[in-house]
Structures are given as structure tokens and as C-alpha cells.
Tab-separated table of C-alpha atoms in Angstrom:
chain	number	residue	atom	x	y	z
V	1	MET	CA	55.834	80.642	95.582
V	2	ASP	CA	57.740	78.465	97.289
V	3	PHE	CA	55.882	75.371	96.356
V	4	VAL	CA	55.562	76.358	92.960
V	5	ALA	CA	59.818	76.675	93.154
V	6	ARG	CA	59.771	73.209	95.039
V	7	ILE	CA	57.882	71.150	91.608
V	8	HIS	CA	59.581	73.446	89.190
V	9	GLY	CA	61.689	71.651	86.297
V	10	PHE	CA	59.564	68.694	87.036
V	11	SER	CA	59.277	67.240	83.333
V	12	ASP	CA	56.966	64.665	84.040
V	13	PRO	CA	53.477	65.111	85.738
V	14	LEU	CA	52.801	64.882	89.603
V	15	SER	CA	50.834	62.815	90.718
V	16	ALA	CA	48.330	64.162	93.223
V	17	SER	CA	50.295	62.656	96.603
V	18	ALA	CA	53.083	63.969	95.035
V	19	LEU	CA	51.808	67.604	95.120
V	20	GLU	CA	50.360	67.483	98.249
V	21	SER	CA	53.711	66.211	99.767
V	22	PHE	CA	55.414	69.339	97.983
V	23	ALA	CA	52.389	71.332	99.255
V	24	VAL	CA	53.791	70.112	103.125
V	25	GLN	CA	57.406	71.003	102.702
V	26	ALA	CA	56.413	74.387	101.957
V	27	GLY	CA	54.211	74.712	105.110
V	28	ILE	CA	50.457	74.085	102.749
V	29	GLY	CA	48.407	71.664	103.899
V	30	ARG	CA	45.595	69.569	101.030
V	31	GLN	CA	42.309	71.899	101.713
V	32	SER	CA	44.679	75.277	101.198
V	33	LEU	CA	46.450	73.646	98.686
V	34	HIS	CA	42.971	72.837	96.776
V	35	SER	CA	40.982	75.744	97.588
V	36	THR	CA	43.309	78.742	97.692
V	37	VAL	CA	46.924	78.107	96.279
V	38	LEU	CA	46.316	76.312	93.023
V	39	PRO	CA	43.675	78.438	92.422
V	40	ALA	CA	45.701	81.806	93.071
V	41	LEU	CA	48.611	80.234	91.086
V	42	LYS	CA	46.428	79.598	88.097
V	43	ALA	CA	44.471	83.445	88.274
V	44	ALA	CA	48.289	85.041	88.496
V	45	ASN	CA	49.308	82.909	85.457
V	46	VAL	CA	51.941	81.597	87.582
V	47	ALA	CA	50.882	77.755	87.335
V	48	ASP	CA	48.104	76.367	85.586
V	49	PHE	CA	46.298	72.296	87.203
V	50	ALA	CA	43.798	70.042	85.502
V	51	LEU	CA	41.137	68.068	87.230
V	52	ASP	CA	39.790	64.984	86.838
V	53	THR	CA	35.990	63.597	86.518
V	54	GLN	CA	35.976	63.600	90.165
V	55	GLY	CA	37.660	67.220	90.709
V	56	VAL	CA	40.501	65.271	91.464
V	57	VAL	CA	44.039	67.287	90.834
V	58	ILE	CA	46.123	65.233	88.052
V	59	GLU	CA	48.366	67.400	86.480
V	60	VAL	CA	50.020	71.032	87.443
V	61	GLN	CA	51.919	73.163	84.918
V	62	GLU	CA	54.130	76.210	86.341
V	63	PHE	CA	55.654	78.978	84.361
V	64	LEU	CA	57.965	80.304	86.904
V	65	GLY	CA	59.947	82.756	85.434
V	66	VAL	CA	58.627	82.856	82.358
V	67	THR	CA	55.312	84.852	82.550
V	68	GLY	CA	57.642	87.380	84.619
V	69	ASN	CA	60.314	87.714	86.647
V	70	LEU	CA	60.080	85.996	90.212
V	71	ILE	CA	59.176	89.121	91.886
V	72	GLU	CA	56.295	90.398	89.651
V	73	GLN	CA	54.757	86.822	89.741
V	74	SER	CA	55.291	86.839	93.411
V	75	TYR	CA	53.223	90.042	93.046
V	76	ARG	CA	50.125	88.435	91.294
V	77	VAL	CA	49.890	85.692	93.317
V	78	LEU	CA	49.913	88.493	96.277
V	79	GLN	CA	46.975	90.334	94.578
V	80	GLN	CA	44.706	87.182	94.350
V	81	LEU	CA	44.991	87.040	98.326
V	82	ASN	CA	43.689	90.106	99.564
V	83	PRO	CA	47.307	91.635	99.877
V	84	THR	CA	47.590	94.086	103.068
V	85	ILE	CA	49.629	97.116	102.099
V	86	ASP	CA	52.337	96.324	103.805
V	87	GLU	CA	53.213	92.913	101.887
V	88	ILE	CA	53.349	94.936	99.086
V	89	VAL	CA	55.495	97.419	100.132
V	90	THR	CA	57.613	94.413	100.963
V	91	LEU	CA	57.976	93.099	97.572
V	92	HIS	CA	58.760	96.648	95.716
V	93	SER	CA	61.589	97.692	98.533
V	94	ILE	CA	62.996	93.571	97.949
V	95	GLU	CA	62.504	94.438	93.850
V	96	VAL	CA	64.397	98.094	94.353
V	97	ALA	CA	67.690	96.418	96.445
V	98	SER	CA	67.757	94.011	93.512
V	99	PHE	CA	68.231	96.849	91.034
V	100	ALA	CA	71.350	98.460	92.918
V	101	PRO	CA	72.679	98.849	96.179
V	102	LEU	CA	71.591	102.127	97.344
V	103	THR	CA	71.489	104.234	100.774
V	104	THR	CA	69.030	103.884	103.196
V	105	THR	CA	67.645	107.506	102.243
V	106	GLN	CA	67.984	106.886	98.381
V	107	HIS	CA	65.871	103.701	98.948
V	108	LEU	CA	63.219	104.869	100.351
V	109	ASP	CA	63.330	107.562	98.458
V	110	GLN	CA	62.472	104.863	95.698
V	111	LEU	CA	59.675	103.918	97.405
V	112	HIS	CA	57.911	107.017	97.499
V	113	ARG	CA	58.523	107.316	94.246
V	114	ARG	CA	56.218	104.460	94.008
V	115	GLY	CA	53.969	105.849	96.061
V	116	PHE	CA	54.228	104.924	99.469
V	117	ASN	CA	54.265	107.154	102.088
V	118	ASP	CA	56.875	107.429	104.803
V	119	GLN	CA	55.311	105.174	107.259
V	120	VAL	CA	54.507	102.763	105.158
V	121	SER	CA	58.086	103.058	103.121
V	122	GLU	CA	60.001	102.647	106.411
V	123	THR	CA	57.784	99.409	107.595
V	124	GLY	CA	58.148	97.298	103.936
V	125	LEU	CA	62.267	98.141	104.412
V	126	ASN	CA	61.773	96.607	107.773
V	127	LEU	CA	59.929	94.062	106.690
V	128	ALA	CA	62.048	92.853	103.909
V	129	LEU	CA	65.575	92.901	105.707
V	130	ALA	CA	63.457	90.157	108.475
V	131	THR	CA	63.112	88.083	105.136
V	132	GLY	CA	66.386	88.081	104.459
V	133	LEU	CA	66.372	88.832	100.750
V	134	THR	CA	67.485	91.830	101.248
V	135	LYS	CA	70.097	92.904	103.685
V	136	ARG	CA	71.839	96.363	105.025
V	137	VAL	CA	75.862	97.330	105.606
V	138	ASN	CA	76.674	100.208	107.482
V	139	SER	CA	78.580	102.994	105.887
V	140	VAL	CA	80.867	105.593	108.150
V	141	ASP	CA	81.664	106.740	104.726
V	142	LEU	CA	78.049	107.759	103.581
V	143	ALA	CA	77.300	107.546	107.470
V	144	GLU	CA	73.945	105.411	106.894
V	145	ASP	CA	73.253	101.976	105.735
V	146	VAL	CA	73.318	100.878	102.600
V	147	ILE	CA	70.449	98.229	101.202
V	148	TYR	CA	70.708	95.886	98.842
V	149	SER	CA	69.753	92.126	97.479
V	150	PRO	CA	72.380	89.488	98.543
V	151	TYR	CA	71.546	87.549	95.433
V	152	VAL	CA	72.402	89.799	93.332
V	153	TRP	CA	75.320	91.844	94.848
V	154	GLU	CA	77.686	89.881	96.450
V	155	SER	CA	80.491	92.577	97.516
V	156	GLY	CA	81.246	96.230	97.076
V	157	GLN	CA	78.055	97.741	97.848
V	158	ILE	CA	79.393	100.646	99.810
V	159	GLU	CA	81.580	101.951	96.620
V	160	ILE	CA	78.288	101.519	94.495
V	161	ALA	CA	76.092	103.287	96.660
V	162	SER	CA	78.557	105.824	96.890
V	163	PHE	CA	78.783	106.197	93.124
V	164	LEU	CA	75.243	106.553	92.605
V	165	ARG	CA	74.679	108.951	95.483
V	166	GLY	CA	77.268	111.548	93.716
V	167	LEU	CA	75.291	110.819	90.429
V	168	PRO	CA	72.177	113.972	89.901
V	169	PRO	CA	68.928	112.867	91.303
V	170	GLY	CA	67.732	112.407	87.263
V	171	GLU	CA	70.413	110.682	86.148
V	172	ARG	CA	70.377	107.754	89.102
V	173	ASP	CA	66.956	107.609	88.368
V	174	ALA	CA	67.421	107.055	84.740
V	175	LEU	CA	70.043	104.536	85.429
V	176	LEU	CA	67.407	102.428	87.752
V	177	GLY	CA	65.192	102.834	85.068
V	178	ILE	CA	67.116	101.465	82.017
V	179	CYS	CA	67.531	98.690	84.951
V	180	GLU	CA	64.341	97.840	84.878
V	181	GLN	CA	62.671	98.336	81.880
V	182	ALA	CA	65.508	95.955	80.422
V	183	ALA	CA	64.820	93.004	83.283
V	184	GLN	CA	60.995	93.101	82.400
V	185	HIS	CA	60.696	93.085	78.862
V	186	PRO	CA	63.542	91.291	76.784
V	187	GLY	CA	63.472	93.064	73.484
V	188	LEU	CA	62.284	95.753	73.981
V	189	ALA	CA	62.962	98.277	70.901
V	190	LEU	CA	64.988	100.983	71.333
V	191	PRO	CA	62.451	103.526	71.051
V	192	LEU	CA	59.983	102.654	73.363
V	193	LEU	CA	62.556	102.291	76.184
V	194	ALA	CA	62.079	105.458	78.469
V	195	GLN	CA	65.375	107.329	77.882
V	196	PRO	CA	67.493	109.452	79.802
V	197	THR	CA	70.285	112.118	78.698
V	198	PRO	CA	72.188	110.217	75.583
V	199	GLY	CA	75.177	110.460	77.588
V	200	VAL	CA	73.265	108.221	80.623
V	201	PHE	CA	71.851	105.879	78.042
V	202	GLY	CA	75.333	105.824	76.064
V	203	ALA	CA	77.306	104.623	79.234
V	204	ALA	CA	75.165	102.316	80.516
V	205	GLN	CA	75.064	100.833	76.745
V	206	LYS	CA	78.999	101.154	76.774
V	207	VAL	CA	80.085	99.212	79.736
V	208	GLY	CA	77.607	97.026	79.341
V	209	LEU	CA	75.043	97.801	81.856
V	210	VAL	CA	71.923	97.399	79.356
V	211	GLN	CA	72.670	95.798	75.668
V	212	ALA	CA	71.441	96.582	72.902
V	213	ALA	CA	71.284	94.278	69.732
V	214	THR	CA	70.365	96.170	66.230
V	215	VAL	CA	68.888	93.825	63.579
V	216	LYS	CA	68.854	95.305	59.768
V	217	SER	CA	66.745	93.565	56.723
V	218	THR	CA	68.360	93.065	53.453
V	219	GLY	CA	64.360	93.656	52.306
V	220	GLY	CA	64.081	97.387	52.466
V	221	SER	CA	62.827	96.929	55.925
V	222	GLY	CA	65.110	99.441	57.754
V	223	ALA	CA	67.084	98.556	61.280
V	224	GLN	CA	65.521	97.998	64.763
V	225	THR	CA	67.483	98.230	67.573
V	226	TYR	CA	66.471	96.228	70.635
V	227	VAL	CA	67.248	95.701	74.369
V	228	PHE	CA	68.102	93.356	76.515
V	229	SER	CA	69.717	93.104	80.324
V	230	PRO	CA	72.600	91.228	80.810
V	231	THR	CA	70.746	89.579	84.258
V	232	LEU	CA	68.655	87.673	82.233
V	233	GLU	CA	71.726	85.156	81.535
V	234	SER	CA	72.051	84.557	85.736
V	235	GLU	CA	67.340	83.424	86.132
V	236	ASP	CA	67.840	80.853	83.524
V	237	ASP	CA	70.072	77.722	84.009
V	238	ARG	CA	69.774	76.577	80.040
V	239	LEU	CA	72.327	79.788	78.962
V	240	THR	CA	75.358	77.537	79.324
V	241	THR	CA	76.987	79.514	77.006
V	242	THR	CA	77.374	83.324	75.675
V	243	GLU	CA	76.742	82.147	72.513
V	244	ALA	CA	74.139	80.203	73.161
V	245	LEU	CA	72.701	83.749	74.855
V	246	ASN	CA	73.644	85.649	71.856
V	247	GLN	CA	71.967	82.790	69.638
V	248	ARG	CA	68.677	83.344	72.107
V	249	LYS	CA	69.047	87.474	71.438
V	250	LEU	CA	69.134	87.136	68.151
V	251	PHE	CA	66.222	85.279	67.679
V	252	VAL	CA	64.302	87.176	69.988
V	253	ALA	CA	65.521	90.399	67.732
V	254	HIS	CA	64.432	89.340	64.578
V	255	MET	CA	61.306	87.942	65.976
V	256	LEU	CA	60.600	91.300	66.690
V	257	PHE	CA	61.608	92.931	63.754
V	258	GLY	CA	59.287	90.370	62.123
V	259	HIS	CA	56.452	92.199	64.039
V	260	GLU	CA	57.666	95.564	64.261
V	261	ARG	CA	59.767	96.603	61.052
V	262	ALA	CA	59.007	93.649	58.053
V	263	GLU	CA	57.318	94.638	54.885
V	264	ARG	CA	53.321	94.161	55.166
V	265	SER	CA	53.137	93.240	51.849
V	266	GLY	CA	55.526	90.036	52.133
V	267	GLY	CA	53.769	88.411	55.766
V	268	ARG	CA	54.663	90.786	58.623
V	269	ILE	CA	54.280	88.520	61.980
V	270	HIS	CA	51.106	89.348	63.393
V	271	ASP	CA	52.047	87.807	67.005
V	272	PRO	CA	55.910	86.538	67.129
V	273	VAL	CA	54.458	84.525	70.568
V	274	VAL	CA	51.844	82.401	68.411
V	275	LEU	CA	54.420	82.043	64.869
V	276	VAL	CA	57.191	80.927	67.781
V	277	ARG	CA	54.685	78.555	68.615
V	278	ALA	CA	53.598	77.205	66.203
V	279	LEU	CA	57.644	76.815	64.907
V	280	LEU	CA	57.797	74.516	67.790
V	281	ASN	CA	54.830	72.565	67.217
V	282	ARG	CA	54.998	72.079	63.667
V	283	GLY	CA	58.997	72.385	62.880
V	284	SER	CA	58.220	75.225	60.005
V	285	VAL	CA	56.192	78.025	59.336
V	286	GLY	CA	55.150	79.728	56.107
V	287	PRO	CA	55.745	80.214	53.198
V	288	ALA	CA	56.002	84.265	53.580
V	289	SER	CA	58.712	86.067	51.236
V	290	ASN	CA	59.840	88.558	54.040
V	291	ILE	CA	61.546	84.558	55.293
V	292	SER	CA	63.539	84.658	51.868
V	293	THR	CA	65.254	87.973	52.552
V	294	ASP	CA	65.281	88.292	56.518
V	295	TYR	CA	65.790	85.357	58.205
V	296	HIS	CA	68.985	83.808	56.663
V	297	LEU	CA	71.195	85.081	59.360
V	298	LEU	CA	69.369	83.064	61.720
V	299	GLU	CA	70.291	80.153	59.094
V	300	ALA	CA	73.613	81.063	59.148
V	301	HIS	CA	73.869	80.428	63.106
V	302	GLY	CA	72.532	77.157	62.542
V	303	ILE	CA	69.080	78.411	64.039
V	304	VAL	CA	66.750	77.842	61.670
V	305	ARG	CA	66.326	76.982	58.108
V	306	VAL	CA	65.401	78.686	55.621
V	307	ARG	CA	63.674	76.102	52.880
V	308	GLU	CA	62.848	78.371	49.236
V	309	THR	CA	59.863	77.850	46.885
V	310	ASP	CA	58.772	79.249	43.703
V	311	HIS	CA	57.986	83.304	43.944
V	312	GLY	CA	60.054	84.028	46.155
V	313	ARG	CA	58.273	82.721	49.049
V	314	ALA	CA	59.677	80.627	51.821
V	315	TYR	CA	59.290	78.218	54.883
V	316	LEU	CA	60.821	78.828	58.604
V	317	GLU	CA	62.009	75.223	59.431
V	318	LEU	CA	63.115	74.756	63.452
V	319	VAL	CA	66.539	73.612	63.643
V	320	LYS	CA	67.801	74.350	67.042
V	321	GLU	CA	64.876	73.865	69.308
V	322	GLU	CA	66.647	74.783	72.423
V	323	ILE	CA	67.403	78.240	71.323
V	324	VAL	CA	63.429	78.541	69.997
V	325	GLU	CA	62.458	77.160	73.087
V	326	GLY	CA	64.239	79.569	75.760
V	327	GLY	CA	63.280	82.867	73.073
V	328	LEU	CA	60.032	82.414	73.283
V	329	ALA	CA	59.963	82.779	76.702
V	330	TRP	CA	61.410	86.070	75.858
V	331	LEU	CA	59.287	87.084	73.863
V	332	GLN	CA	56.050	85.669	76.440
V	333	ASN	CA	57.842	88.271	79.405
V	334	SER	CA	58.235	90.991	76.940
V	335	SER	CA	54.026	91.551	75.928
V	336	THR	CA	71.916	75.404	74.629
V	337	SER	CA	74.494	74.380	72.756
V	338	ALA	CA	76.700	76.844	70.836
V	339	GLY	CA	76.757	75.627	67.760
V	340	THR	CA	78.402	76.458	65.060
V	341	THR	CA	77.605	77.368	61.565
V	342	ASP	CA	76.208	75.451	58.897
V	343	PRO	CA	78.802	75.502	55.963
V	344	THR	CA	76.006	74.506	53.804
V	345	VAL	CA	74.370	77.907	54.036
V	346	ASN	CA	74.641	80.363	50.776
V	347	LEU	CA	75.673	83.441	52.201
V	348	LEU	CA	75.104	85.007	48.875
V	349	ARG	CA	71.576	85.709	50.031
V	350	ALA	CA	72.745	88.415	51.844
V	351	PRO	CA	71.748	87.600	55.406
V	352	GLY	CA	70.284	90.698	57.294
V	353	GLU	CA	73.102	92.449	60.063
V	354	PHE	CA	72.884	91.674	63.556
V	355	THR	CA	75.255	94.079	65.591
V	356	ASN	CA	75.407	91.793	68.911
V	357	PRO	CA	75.863	93.485	72.609
V	358	GLU	CA	80.233	92.929	72.400
V	359	GLN	CA	80.019	94.745	68.809
V	360	THR	CA	78.219	97.498	70.004
V	361	ARG	CA	79.682	98.338	72.988
V	362	ALA	CA	83.018	98.127	71.541
V	363	GLY	CA	81.942	100.719	69.288
V	364	ALA	CA	80.430	103.591	71.289
V	365	GLY	CA	82.360	106.682	71.168
V	366	ASP	CA	84.294	108.600	73.646
V	367	LEU	CA	81.619	109.876	75.520
V	368	GLY	CA	83.554	113.063	77.018
V	369	ALA	CA	84.037	113.983	80.687
V	370	ALA	CA	81.165	115.835	81.650
V	371	ASP	CA	79.898	111.475	81.479
V	372	GLU	CA	82.606	110.220	83.783
V	373	ILE	CA	80.746	110.091	86.948
V	374	ALA	CA	77.902	107.874	85.110
V	375	ARG	CA	80.481	105.926	83.395
V	376	SER	CA	82.019	104.864	87.161
V	377	ALA	CA	78.939	104.105	88.540
V	378	ILE	CA	78.041	101.802	85.598
V	379	LEU	CA	81.325	100.134	85.588
V	380	GLU	CA	81.248	98.791	89.209
V	381	LEU	CA	77.523	97.909	88.625
V	382	ARG	CA	78.286	95.786	85.775
V	383	LYS	CA	81.201	94.079	87.866
V	384	GLU	CA	78.331	93.125	90.302
V	385	LEU	CA	75.816	92.042	87.383
V	386	GLN	CA	78.516	89.962	85.474
V	387	ARG	CA	78.604	88.205	88.961
V	388	ALA	CA	75.269	87.552	89.038
V	389	THR	CA	75.002	86.382	85.565
V	390	ARG	CA	78.331	83.320	86.551
V	391	GLN	CA	75.192	81.847	89.190
V	392	ASP	CA	77.860	83.730	92.032
V	393	ARG	CA	75.777	83.488	94.959
V	394	PRO	CA	76.760	84.853	98.425
V	395	ALA	CA	77.805	81.914	100.770
V	396	ASN	CA	75.289	82.718	103.288
V	397	PRO	CA	72.992	84.901	101.633
V	398	ARG	CA	70.949	85.126	105.409
């Protein structure tokens, strides 16, 4: 994965000699690169490569962060290399630490819930700490260490762990589950979310630990709510503004809605990934009658253009390529400029309604005193998540 990270971002194909130079920097020899590393990356769908007629690598395409988050991709690569149980549990420990700061007891409990016994869990935690990707800090009040990821939780670890320890076990596990699902599956439909009690999910939504965006069609297809993680922003350096982030969520939510809820007779999207790829490659898709009723809000935000034809059908034409490209990455993970509204858009065509995360959060009702502990815990979590989305990092992660 170090090798993939080093070649990440190069738009032009790298020569064989350049690839081997990057491999040397990552501590990988030429023979290992060609016989082990590249085949493992390809099998794990983290990278792909092409060979010339002589069997020499002439091009490598990496998918870092596209076909899964970094930990998921690392796990898939590791699976190709006959990993030991200690290596597997180490990755799980790193992942748990990224979701929230937890006391050592609670951290080990999460590993137990993933199927590891006491001894293996403790070994995995110690190895995760040795990598520097996970750290611990002692708490006198809690009488044990707090385990956390320094790349996500730069401060307040003890306070957050204290809040989480004060929650009933079921609600604490539910909060961690919500964080995990929203991060791993951008645009997950709310009915598919393994929800805890309504109060806990409402608290998470209220303070923005997870974000829920609702799309409503004007064509009688009803409404659907999709869930996103605010930490997605910290994983993508193309998201330079909150508006760009919301536009990408708007686009993804509409593509998923077109797949799940659009009228079948009007051209329901069979595969959102295939359709978006076609939109990027050809510049337009269609015609279909659903395009004439369900996508004018995307047009109003300047993301696409709806070009109507006869018989109530329309084409969807690409406008903001960077938003659509980013949306494709999220859609793949789920199965930049802000811009302004185009003044020529005919809003009398009644676009569907999109409730963005901030509007959803503001519209949530009072959850009552019974959820006070949950709200407090989530509020502390959100403060740290906001730092992560601003790309803040600890001064010395080691």
C-alpha cells in the first residue's frame, strides 16, 4: 500500500523504470514488484497494470480510496499474501481506533465482537500501537488507557472515551455501527441502515455525526433518504468547499434514487455506475422520460443539463465533470468548484426536492432528556470529525 500511495496522483503513465524507483523507495525489489506486489494489487482491485509484448509493465493504474477506504483495501491486499491471524487482527484494531476513541477494555471488546479471542485481540492491539497508526493515552479518571487513531482524533480522546463508556453497551455499539456503515457505504439507503433505537440515530443525525439527505421526485416515485459520513470530505482532496461536498451528495443521491425508486416505465437506472461512466465518456445519456421529471434539481445546481425531446423524454448532459467523477468514486465504493445556479434553468419544471444534511439537521425535533448522554457523546465526536474534515493532522503522529 505504501507503493500505491507513492504513485497516487500521477496522471501520466509511469515508465517501468519509474515504477521500479518508486518500489525501491517503498522497500520493494524489482522481482518482488513484478512477481508478487503488482499481481496482489490487481487481484485486490487496488491497482491494474498492462504489459507489452515482451511482458514488461508499461502502465499502472491505481484505485487508492476508490474501490474502498484505505483499511478495506489494505485488508484485501493482505488477503492475497496469505496473512497470519496477527496481521489480520492488527488491521481490525487500526480500523476500530479510527471510528472512535475507546478505553482499552472497550477496544478489545470490539475486537472480540469481530471474532478474535482474548490473546489474539491483545496481540493485534499491541501491533497496531507499534505501527504508530494507533496511539494510547492514560486516563487517571478512567483508570485505563484510551486507544485512538491520531490521524482522526487529535484531541479530546479521554473525554470522548469517557462519554462513550457512559452509554449503555447497546447504544455505544450502535453509534460505532452507524459510523462504520456511513463511512464504508456512501449513499446507503436509510431503510438498509442497521438502525439502533430511534433516539440514538436521531441524535447522530441531529449533530451531524452522520448526514441524511432526502430526494423527492415530482413524477410520483415517492422519496428516499440516503446516509453519508462527514469524514468522506477528509479522504478526498478535490472537495475544497462544503458546497462541492453537498453537490456530490446531491448527485449521488439522485443516481441512487433513479436506480431504486424511479418509475420503471420511465427508464429506471439499471446500474448507476455504468450510467455515470457513460455520462463521463459520452457527455450525455438518454433519452428517458424519468430524466424529464427527476433531474432538474441537478440542472438547477449546474451539475448536469436536461435537454428535452419529443414525447416527454429527455437527455441528461454533463456539465460539472469534477462533481460527476467524484460521484462515480462514491458510487463504486457503495456496491470542485462550487459553481452557481444557471439563471437560464426553467424552474417552472418543478425539480424534485433535495434536503441537504444541514437542513435535515436543523429540522430535527427535540429528542428529549432521555437522549442527553447520547447527544453529548455524539457532539464531542462531531467536533473531532470536523477537525478531520478540515484535513487537520497531529503535529507528530508518531
